[in-house]
Short mmCIF file of C-alpha atoms in Angstrom, two decimals:
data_model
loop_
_atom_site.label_atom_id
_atom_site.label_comp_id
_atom_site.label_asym_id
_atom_site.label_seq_id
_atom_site.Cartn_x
_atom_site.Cartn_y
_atom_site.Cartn_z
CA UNK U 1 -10.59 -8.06 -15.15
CA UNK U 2 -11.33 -9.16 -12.02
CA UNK U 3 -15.09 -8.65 -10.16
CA UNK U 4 -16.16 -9.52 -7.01
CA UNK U 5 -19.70 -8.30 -5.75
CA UNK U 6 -20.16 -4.82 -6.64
CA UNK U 7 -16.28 -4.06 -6.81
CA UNK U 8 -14.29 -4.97 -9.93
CA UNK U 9 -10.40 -3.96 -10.16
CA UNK U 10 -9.33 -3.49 -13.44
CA UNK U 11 -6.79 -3.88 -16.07
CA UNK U 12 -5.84 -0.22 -16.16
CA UNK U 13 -6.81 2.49 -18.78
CA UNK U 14 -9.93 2.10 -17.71
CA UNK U 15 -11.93 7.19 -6.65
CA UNK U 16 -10.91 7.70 -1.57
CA UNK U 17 -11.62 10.07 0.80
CA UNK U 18 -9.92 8.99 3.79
CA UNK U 19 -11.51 9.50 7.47
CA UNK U 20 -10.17 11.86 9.68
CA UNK U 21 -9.63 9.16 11.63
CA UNK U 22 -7.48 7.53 9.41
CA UNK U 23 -4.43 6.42 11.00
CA UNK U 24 -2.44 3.25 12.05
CA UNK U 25 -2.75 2.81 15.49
CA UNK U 26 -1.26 -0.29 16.47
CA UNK U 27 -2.44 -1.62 19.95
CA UNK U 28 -2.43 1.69 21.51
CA UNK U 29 -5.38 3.97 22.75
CA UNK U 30 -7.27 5.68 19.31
CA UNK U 31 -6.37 9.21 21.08
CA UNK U 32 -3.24 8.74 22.06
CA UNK U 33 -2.11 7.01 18.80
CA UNK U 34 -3.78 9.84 16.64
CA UNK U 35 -1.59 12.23 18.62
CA UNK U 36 1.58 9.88 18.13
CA UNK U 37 0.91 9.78 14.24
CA UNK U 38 0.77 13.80 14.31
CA UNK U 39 3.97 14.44 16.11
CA UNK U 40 5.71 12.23 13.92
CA UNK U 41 4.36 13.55 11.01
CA UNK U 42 5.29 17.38 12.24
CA UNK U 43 8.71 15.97 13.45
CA UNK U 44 9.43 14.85 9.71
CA UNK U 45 8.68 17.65 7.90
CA UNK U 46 10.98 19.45 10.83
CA UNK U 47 13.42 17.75 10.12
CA UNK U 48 13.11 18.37 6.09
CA UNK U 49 13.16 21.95 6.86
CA UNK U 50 15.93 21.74 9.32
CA UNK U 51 18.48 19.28 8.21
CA UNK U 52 20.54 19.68 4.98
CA UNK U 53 18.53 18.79 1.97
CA UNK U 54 19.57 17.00 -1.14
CA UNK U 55 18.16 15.10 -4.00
CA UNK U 56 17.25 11.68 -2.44
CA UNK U 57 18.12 10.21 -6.38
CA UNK U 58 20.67 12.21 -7.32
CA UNK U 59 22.35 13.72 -5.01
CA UNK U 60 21.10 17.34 -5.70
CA UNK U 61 20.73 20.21 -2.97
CA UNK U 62 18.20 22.25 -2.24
CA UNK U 63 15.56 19.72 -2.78
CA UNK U 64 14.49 15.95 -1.47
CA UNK U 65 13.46 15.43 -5.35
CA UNK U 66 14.85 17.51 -7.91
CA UNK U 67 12.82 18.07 -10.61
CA UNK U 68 14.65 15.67 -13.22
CA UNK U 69 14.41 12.86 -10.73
CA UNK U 70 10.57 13.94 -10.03
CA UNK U 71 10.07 13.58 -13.80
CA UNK U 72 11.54 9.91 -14.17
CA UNK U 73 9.82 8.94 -11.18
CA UNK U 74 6.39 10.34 -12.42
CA UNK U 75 7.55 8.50 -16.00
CA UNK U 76 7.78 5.07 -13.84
CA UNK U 77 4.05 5.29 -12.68
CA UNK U 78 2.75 6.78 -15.79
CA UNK U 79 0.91 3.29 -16.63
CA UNK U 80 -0.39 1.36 -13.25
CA UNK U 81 -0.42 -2.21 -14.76
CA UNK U 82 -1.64 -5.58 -13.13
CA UNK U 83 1.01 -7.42 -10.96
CA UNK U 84 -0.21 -10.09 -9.15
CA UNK U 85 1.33 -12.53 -12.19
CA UNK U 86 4.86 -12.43 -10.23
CA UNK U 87 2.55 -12.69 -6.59
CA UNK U 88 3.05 -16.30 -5.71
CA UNK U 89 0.42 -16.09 -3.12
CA UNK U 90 -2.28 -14.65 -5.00
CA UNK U 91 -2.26 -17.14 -7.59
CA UNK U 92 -3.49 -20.79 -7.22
CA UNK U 93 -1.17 -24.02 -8.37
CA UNK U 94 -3.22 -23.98 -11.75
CA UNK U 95 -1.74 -20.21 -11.83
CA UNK U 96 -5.60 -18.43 -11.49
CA UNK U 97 -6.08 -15.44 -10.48
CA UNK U 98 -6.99 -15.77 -6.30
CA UNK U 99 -6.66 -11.25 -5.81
CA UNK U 100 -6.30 -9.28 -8.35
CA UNK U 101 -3.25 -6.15 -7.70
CA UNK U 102 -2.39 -3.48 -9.04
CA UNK U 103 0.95 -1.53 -9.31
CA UNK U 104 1.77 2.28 -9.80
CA UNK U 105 4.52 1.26 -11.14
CA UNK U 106 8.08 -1.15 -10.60
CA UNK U 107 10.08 -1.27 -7.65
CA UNK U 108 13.28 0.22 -9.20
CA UNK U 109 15.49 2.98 -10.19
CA UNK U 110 13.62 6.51 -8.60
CA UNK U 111 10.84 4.97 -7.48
CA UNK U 112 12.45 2.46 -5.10
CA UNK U 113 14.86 5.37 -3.81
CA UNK U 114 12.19 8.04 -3.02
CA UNK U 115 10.26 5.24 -1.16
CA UNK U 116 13.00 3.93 0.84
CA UNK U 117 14.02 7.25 1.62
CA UNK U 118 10.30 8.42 2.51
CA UNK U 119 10.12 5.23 4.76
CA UNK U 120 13.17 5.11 6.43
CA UNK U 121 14.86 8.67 6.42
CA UNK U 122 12.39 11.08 7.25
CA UNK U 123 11.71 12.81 3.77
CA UNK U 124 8.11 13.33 4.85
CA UNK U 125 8.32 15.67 1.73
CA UNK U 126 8.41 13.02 -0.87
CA UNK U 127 4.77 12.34 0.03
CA UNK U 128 4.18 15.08 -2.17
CA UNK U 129 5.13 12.77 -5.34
CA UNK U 130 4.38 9.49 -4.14
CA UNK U 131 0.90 10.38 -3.01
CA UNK U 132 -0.08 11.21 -6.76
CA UNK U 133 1.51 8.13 -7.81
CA UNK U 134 -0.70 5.61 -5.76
CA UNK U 135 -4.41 8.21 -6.45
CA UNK U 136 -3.21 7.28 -10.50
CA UNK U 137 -2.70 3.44 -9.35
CA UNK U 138 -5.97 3.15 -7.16
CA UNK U 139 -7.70 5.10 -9.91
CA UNK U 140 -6.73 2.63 -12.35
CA UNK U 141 -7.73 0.13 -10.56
CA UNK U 142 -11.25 0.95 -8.93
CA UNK U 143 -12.49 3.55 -11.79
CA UNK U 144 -15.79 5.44 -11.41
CA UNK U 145 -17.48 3.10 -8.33
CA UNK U 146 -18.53 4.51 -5.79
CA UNK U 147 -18.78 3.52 -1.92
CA UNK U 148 -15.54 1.41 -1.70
CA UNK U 149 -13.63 0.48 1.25
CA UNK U 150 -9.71 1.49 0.68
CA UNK U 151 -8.24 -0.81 3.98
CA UNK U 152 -4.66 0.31 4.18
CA UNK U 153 -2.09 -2.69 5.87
CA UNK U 154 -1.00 -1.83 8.88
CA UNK U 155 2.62 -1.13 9.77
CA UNK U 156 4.00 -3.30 12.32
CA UNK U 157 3.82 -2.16 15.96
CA UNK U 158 7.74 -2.21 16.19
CA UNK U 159 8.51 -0.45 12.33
CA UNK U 160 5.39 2.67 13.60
CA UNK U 161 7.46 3.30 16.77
CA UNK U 162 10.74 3.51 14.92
CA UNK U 163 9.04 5.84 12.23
CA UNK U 164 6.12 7.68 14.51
CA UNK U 165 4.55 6.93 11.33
CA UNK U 166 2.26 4.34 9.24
CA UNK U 167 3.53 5.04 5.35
CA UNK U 168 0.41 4.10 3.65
CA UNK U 169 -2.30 5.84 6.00
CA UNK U 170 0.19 8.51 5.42
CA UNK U 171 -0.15 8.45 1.46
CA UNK U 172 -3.86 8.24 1.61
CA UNK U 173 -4.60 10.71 4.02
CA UNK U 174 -2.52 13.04 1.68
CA UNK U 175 -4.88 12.15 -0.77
CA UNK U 176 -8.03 12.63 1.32
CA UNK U 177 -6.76 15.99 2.60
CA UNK U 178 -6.49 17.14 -1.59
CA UNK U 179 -9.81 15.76 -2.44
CA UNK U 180 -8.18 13.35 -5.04
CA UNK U 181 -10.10 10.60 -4.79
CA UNK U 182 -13.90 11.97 -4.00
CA UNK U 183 -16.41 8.82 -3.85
CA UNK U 184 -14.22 6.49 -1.77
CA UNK U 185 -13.63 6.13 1.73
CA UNK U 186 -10.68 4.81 3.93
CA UNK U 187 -11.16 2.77 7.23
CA UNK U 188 -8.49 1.88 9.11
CA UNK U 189 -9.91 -1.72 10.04
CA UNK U 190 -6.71 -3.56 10.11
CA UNK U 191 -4.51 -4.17 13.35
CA UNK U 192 -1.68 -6.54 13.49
CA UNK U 193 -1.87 -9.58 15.76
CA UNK U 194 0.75 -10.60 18.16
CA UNK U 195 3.35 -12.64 16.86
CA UNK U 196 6.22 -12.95 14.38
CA UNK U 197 4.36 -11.26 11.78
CA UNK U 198 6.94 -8.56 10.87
CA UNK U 199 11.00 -8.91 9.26
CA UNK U 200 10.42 -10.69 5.83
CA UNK U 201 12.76 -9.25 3.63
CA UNK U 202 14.81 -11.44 2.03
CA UNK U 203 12.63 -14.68 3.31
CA UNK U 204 11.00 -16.65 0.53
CA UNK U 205 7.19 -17.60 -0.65
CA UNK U 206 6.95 -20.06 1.93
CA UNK U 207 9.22 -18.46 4.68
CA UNK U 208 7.02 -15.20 4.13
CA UNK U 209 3.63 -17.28 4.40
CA UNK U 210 4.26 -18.72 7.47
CA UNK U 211 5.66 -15.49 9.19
CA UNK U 212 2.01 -13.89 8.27
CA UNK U 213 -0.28 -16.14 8.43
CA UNK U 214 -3.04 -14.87 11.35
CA UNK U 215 -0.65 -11.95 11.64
CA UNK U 216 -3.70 -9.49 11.08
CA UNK U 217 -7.42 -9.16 12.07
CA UNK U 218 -9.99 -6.58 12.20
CA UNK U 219 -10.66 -4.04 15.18
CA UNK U 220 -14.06 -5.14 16.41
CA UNK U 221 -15.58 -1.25 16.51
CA UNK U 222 -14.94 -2.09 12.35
CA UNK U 223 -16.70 -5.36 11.87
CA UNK U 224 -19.73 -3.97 11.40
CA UNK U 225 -19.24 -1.39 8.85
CA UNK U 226 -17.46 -3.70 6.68
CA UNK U 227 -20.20 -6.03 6.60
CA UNK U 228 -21.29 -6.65 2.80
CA UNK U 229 -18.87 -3.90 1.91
CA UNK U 230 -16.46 -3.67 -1.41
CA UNK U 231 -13.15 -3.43 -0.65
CA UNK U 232 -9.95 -2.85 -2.04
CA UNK U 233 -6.56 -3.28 0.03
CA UNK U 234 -3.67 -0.54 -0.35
CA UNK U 235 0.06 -1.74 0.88
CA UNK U 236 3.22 0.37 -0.91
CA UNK U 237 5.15 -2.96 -1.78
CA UNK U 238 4.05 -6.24 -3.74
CA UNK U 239 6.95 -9.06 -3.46
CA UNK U 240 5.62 -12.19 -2.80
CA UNK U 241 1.76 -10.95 -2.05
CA UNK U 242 1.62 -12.92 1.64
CA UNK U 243 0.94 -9.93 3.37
CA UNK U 244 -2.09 -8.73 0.68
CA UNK U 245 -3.31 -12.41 1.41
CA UNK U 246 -3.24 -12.12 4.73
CA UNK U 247 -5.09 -8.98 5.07
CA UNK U 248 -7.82 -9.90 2.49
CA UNK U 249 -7.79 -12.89 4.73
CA UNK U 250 -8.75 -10.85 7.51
CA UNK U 251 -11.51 -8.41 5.68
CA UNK U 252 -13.03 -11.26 4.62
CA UNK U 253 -13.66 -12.88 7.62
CA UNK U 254 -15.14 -9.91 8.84
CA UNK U 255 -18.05 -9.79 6.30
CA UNK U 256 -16.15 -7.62 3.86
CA UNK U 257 -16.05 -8.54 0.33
CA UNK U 258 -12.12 -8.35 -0.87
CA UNK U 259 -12.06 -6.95 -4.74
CA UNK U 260 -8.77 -6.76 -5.10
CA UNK U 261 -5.85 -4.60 -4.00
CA UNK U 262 -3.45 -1.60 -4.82
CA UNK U 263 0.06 -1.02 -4.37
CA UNK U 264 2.31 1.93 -5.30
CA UNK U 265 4.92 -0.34 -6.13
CA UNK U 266 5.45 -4.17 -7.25
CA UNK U 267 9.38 -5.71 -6.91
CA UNK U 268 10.58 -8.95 -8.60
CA UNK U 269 10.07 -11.75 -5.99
CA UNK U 270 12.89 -11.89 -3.70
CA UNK U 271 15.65 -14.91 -3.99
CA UNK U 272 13.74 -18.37 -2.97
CA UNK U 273 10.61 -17.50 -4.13
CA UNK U 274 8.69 -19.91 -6.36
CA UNK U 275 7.94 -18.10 -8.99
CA UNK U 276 10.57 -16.55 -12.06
CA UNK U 277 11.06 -13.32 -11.82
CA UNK U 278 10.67 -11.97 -15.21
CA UNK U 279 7.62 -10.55 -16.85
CA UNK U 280 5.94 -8.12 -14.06
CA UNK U 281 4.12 -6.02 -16.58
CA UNK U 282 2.71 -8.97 -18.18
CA UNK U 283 -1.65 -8.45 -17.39
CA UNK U 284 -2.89 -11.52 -16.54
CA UNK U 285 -6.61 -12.82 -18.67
CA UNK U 286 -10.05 -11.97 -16.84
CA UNK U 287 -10.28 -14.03 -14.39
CA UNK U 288 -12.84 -14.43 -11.09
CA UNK U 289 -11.58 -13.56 -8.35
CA UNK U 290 -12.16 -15.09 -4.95
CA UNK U 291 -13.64 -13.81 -1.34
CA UNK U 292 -10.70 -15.17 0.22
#
């Protein structure tokens, strides 16, 4: 288990309500962007009603999920477990513990489809099982405190224009809308930087370090409020972890103290990495983590 202030993420088997004002918005006006994340949101479910449906899995009509494939997917995050073993960048050379993650469940079979699918073809529906799996996974991880941060990672500016949406502010405000996760709140307090932060699939550790390193900071009207404040970062994919370090990176130069993070998702790390790729499920020892 790992602790860090007054925020400890867990092993699980041991709760968020989002802002209203929860939403990625990129470099772009807070209005204008809130009004850009709407119409994208409206335009997907359109286009779920409109367009020919089938099973995103399976191949079923009449539904983005059919209900076997919703079963196997719900089976795959029945048991959140602790992934940052197979993170390269969240563990030191000595193999500790630097940010403790953890998974709804692995980046495969149903799972991987419905996400893909929710990401990149407009099956705004499937938030309606995806949304459950991350509450079980942040659940899991956070328990019964109260007063913690959920910071979401930002899309990049280039993948929310091409979507009209951020996926994970998505998720959570799903969440916040049901009351799932009463006792938590979620600031959007990451933007992304300028630079070559974005296209690392496929790249290695080191490739995927370098591309996001300083590729992330915290919007100055947030600062503040993060000050001395437990928090927890939420991405839907853990490869390599870069992108978790970089963002705890950033909330922790702002004041905030990083606990850990969540992710609906963990993959084996992608060809060049560092690390093997077997064991994802294996939950590391207790260990410290650090405000980095």
């Amino acid at each position: 288990m790992g602790t860090v202030g007054r925020c400890r993420v867990r092993d699980p088997d041991r709760t968020v309500v989002p802002s209203d004002d929860a939403r990625h918005r990129g470099v772009h006006p807070a209005r204008l962007a809130r009004l850009a994340q709407g119409v994208g949101e409206a335009f997907v479910e359109l286009l779920a009603v409109l367009a020919p449906v089938e099973c995103v899995c399976c191949g079923f009509e009449d539904s983005a999920l059919c209900g076997t494939c919703a079963r196997r997917l719900r089976l795959l995050c029945a048991r959140p477990f602790r992934a940052e073993g197979q993170a390269p960048a969240l563990l030191t050379a000595e193999g500790a513990v630097i940010l403790p993650v953890v998974a709804g469940g692995h980046y495969r079979d149903e799972l991987a489809q419905a996400l893909l699918s929710f990401k990149h073809l407009g099956q705004g529906r499937l938030a309606s099982v995806l949304a459950p799996a991350l509450g079980k996974a942040i659940r899991s991880a956070v328990g019964d405190a109260a007063g913690v941060c959920l910071i979401p990672v930002p899309s990049s500016n280039a993948a929310f224009r091409r979507r009209g949406f951020s996926p994970v502010h998505l998720l959570l405000g799903r969440l916040g809308q049901r009351g799932a996760l009463p006792g938590l709140h979620m600031t959007d307090a990451l933007k992304k930087a300028p630079g070559p932060g974005s296209g690392q699939k496929g790249l290695g550790r080191g490739e995927r370090a370098r591309r996001v390193r300083g590729s992330m900071t915290v919007r100055l009207s947030r600062k503040r409020s993060l000050e001395g404040r437990a928090c927890v970062i939420v991405d839907d994919v853990l490869t390599t972890g870069a992108t978790l370090a970089e963002a705890a990176r950033a909330v922790s130069s702002a004041g905030g103290v990083v606990c850990g993070a969540v992710v609906l998702a963990a993959t084996r790390p992608p060809a060049g990495s560092d690390q093997p790729a077997d064991g994802l499920d294996t939950q590391p020892a207790p260990t410290q983590t650090k405000n980095k």
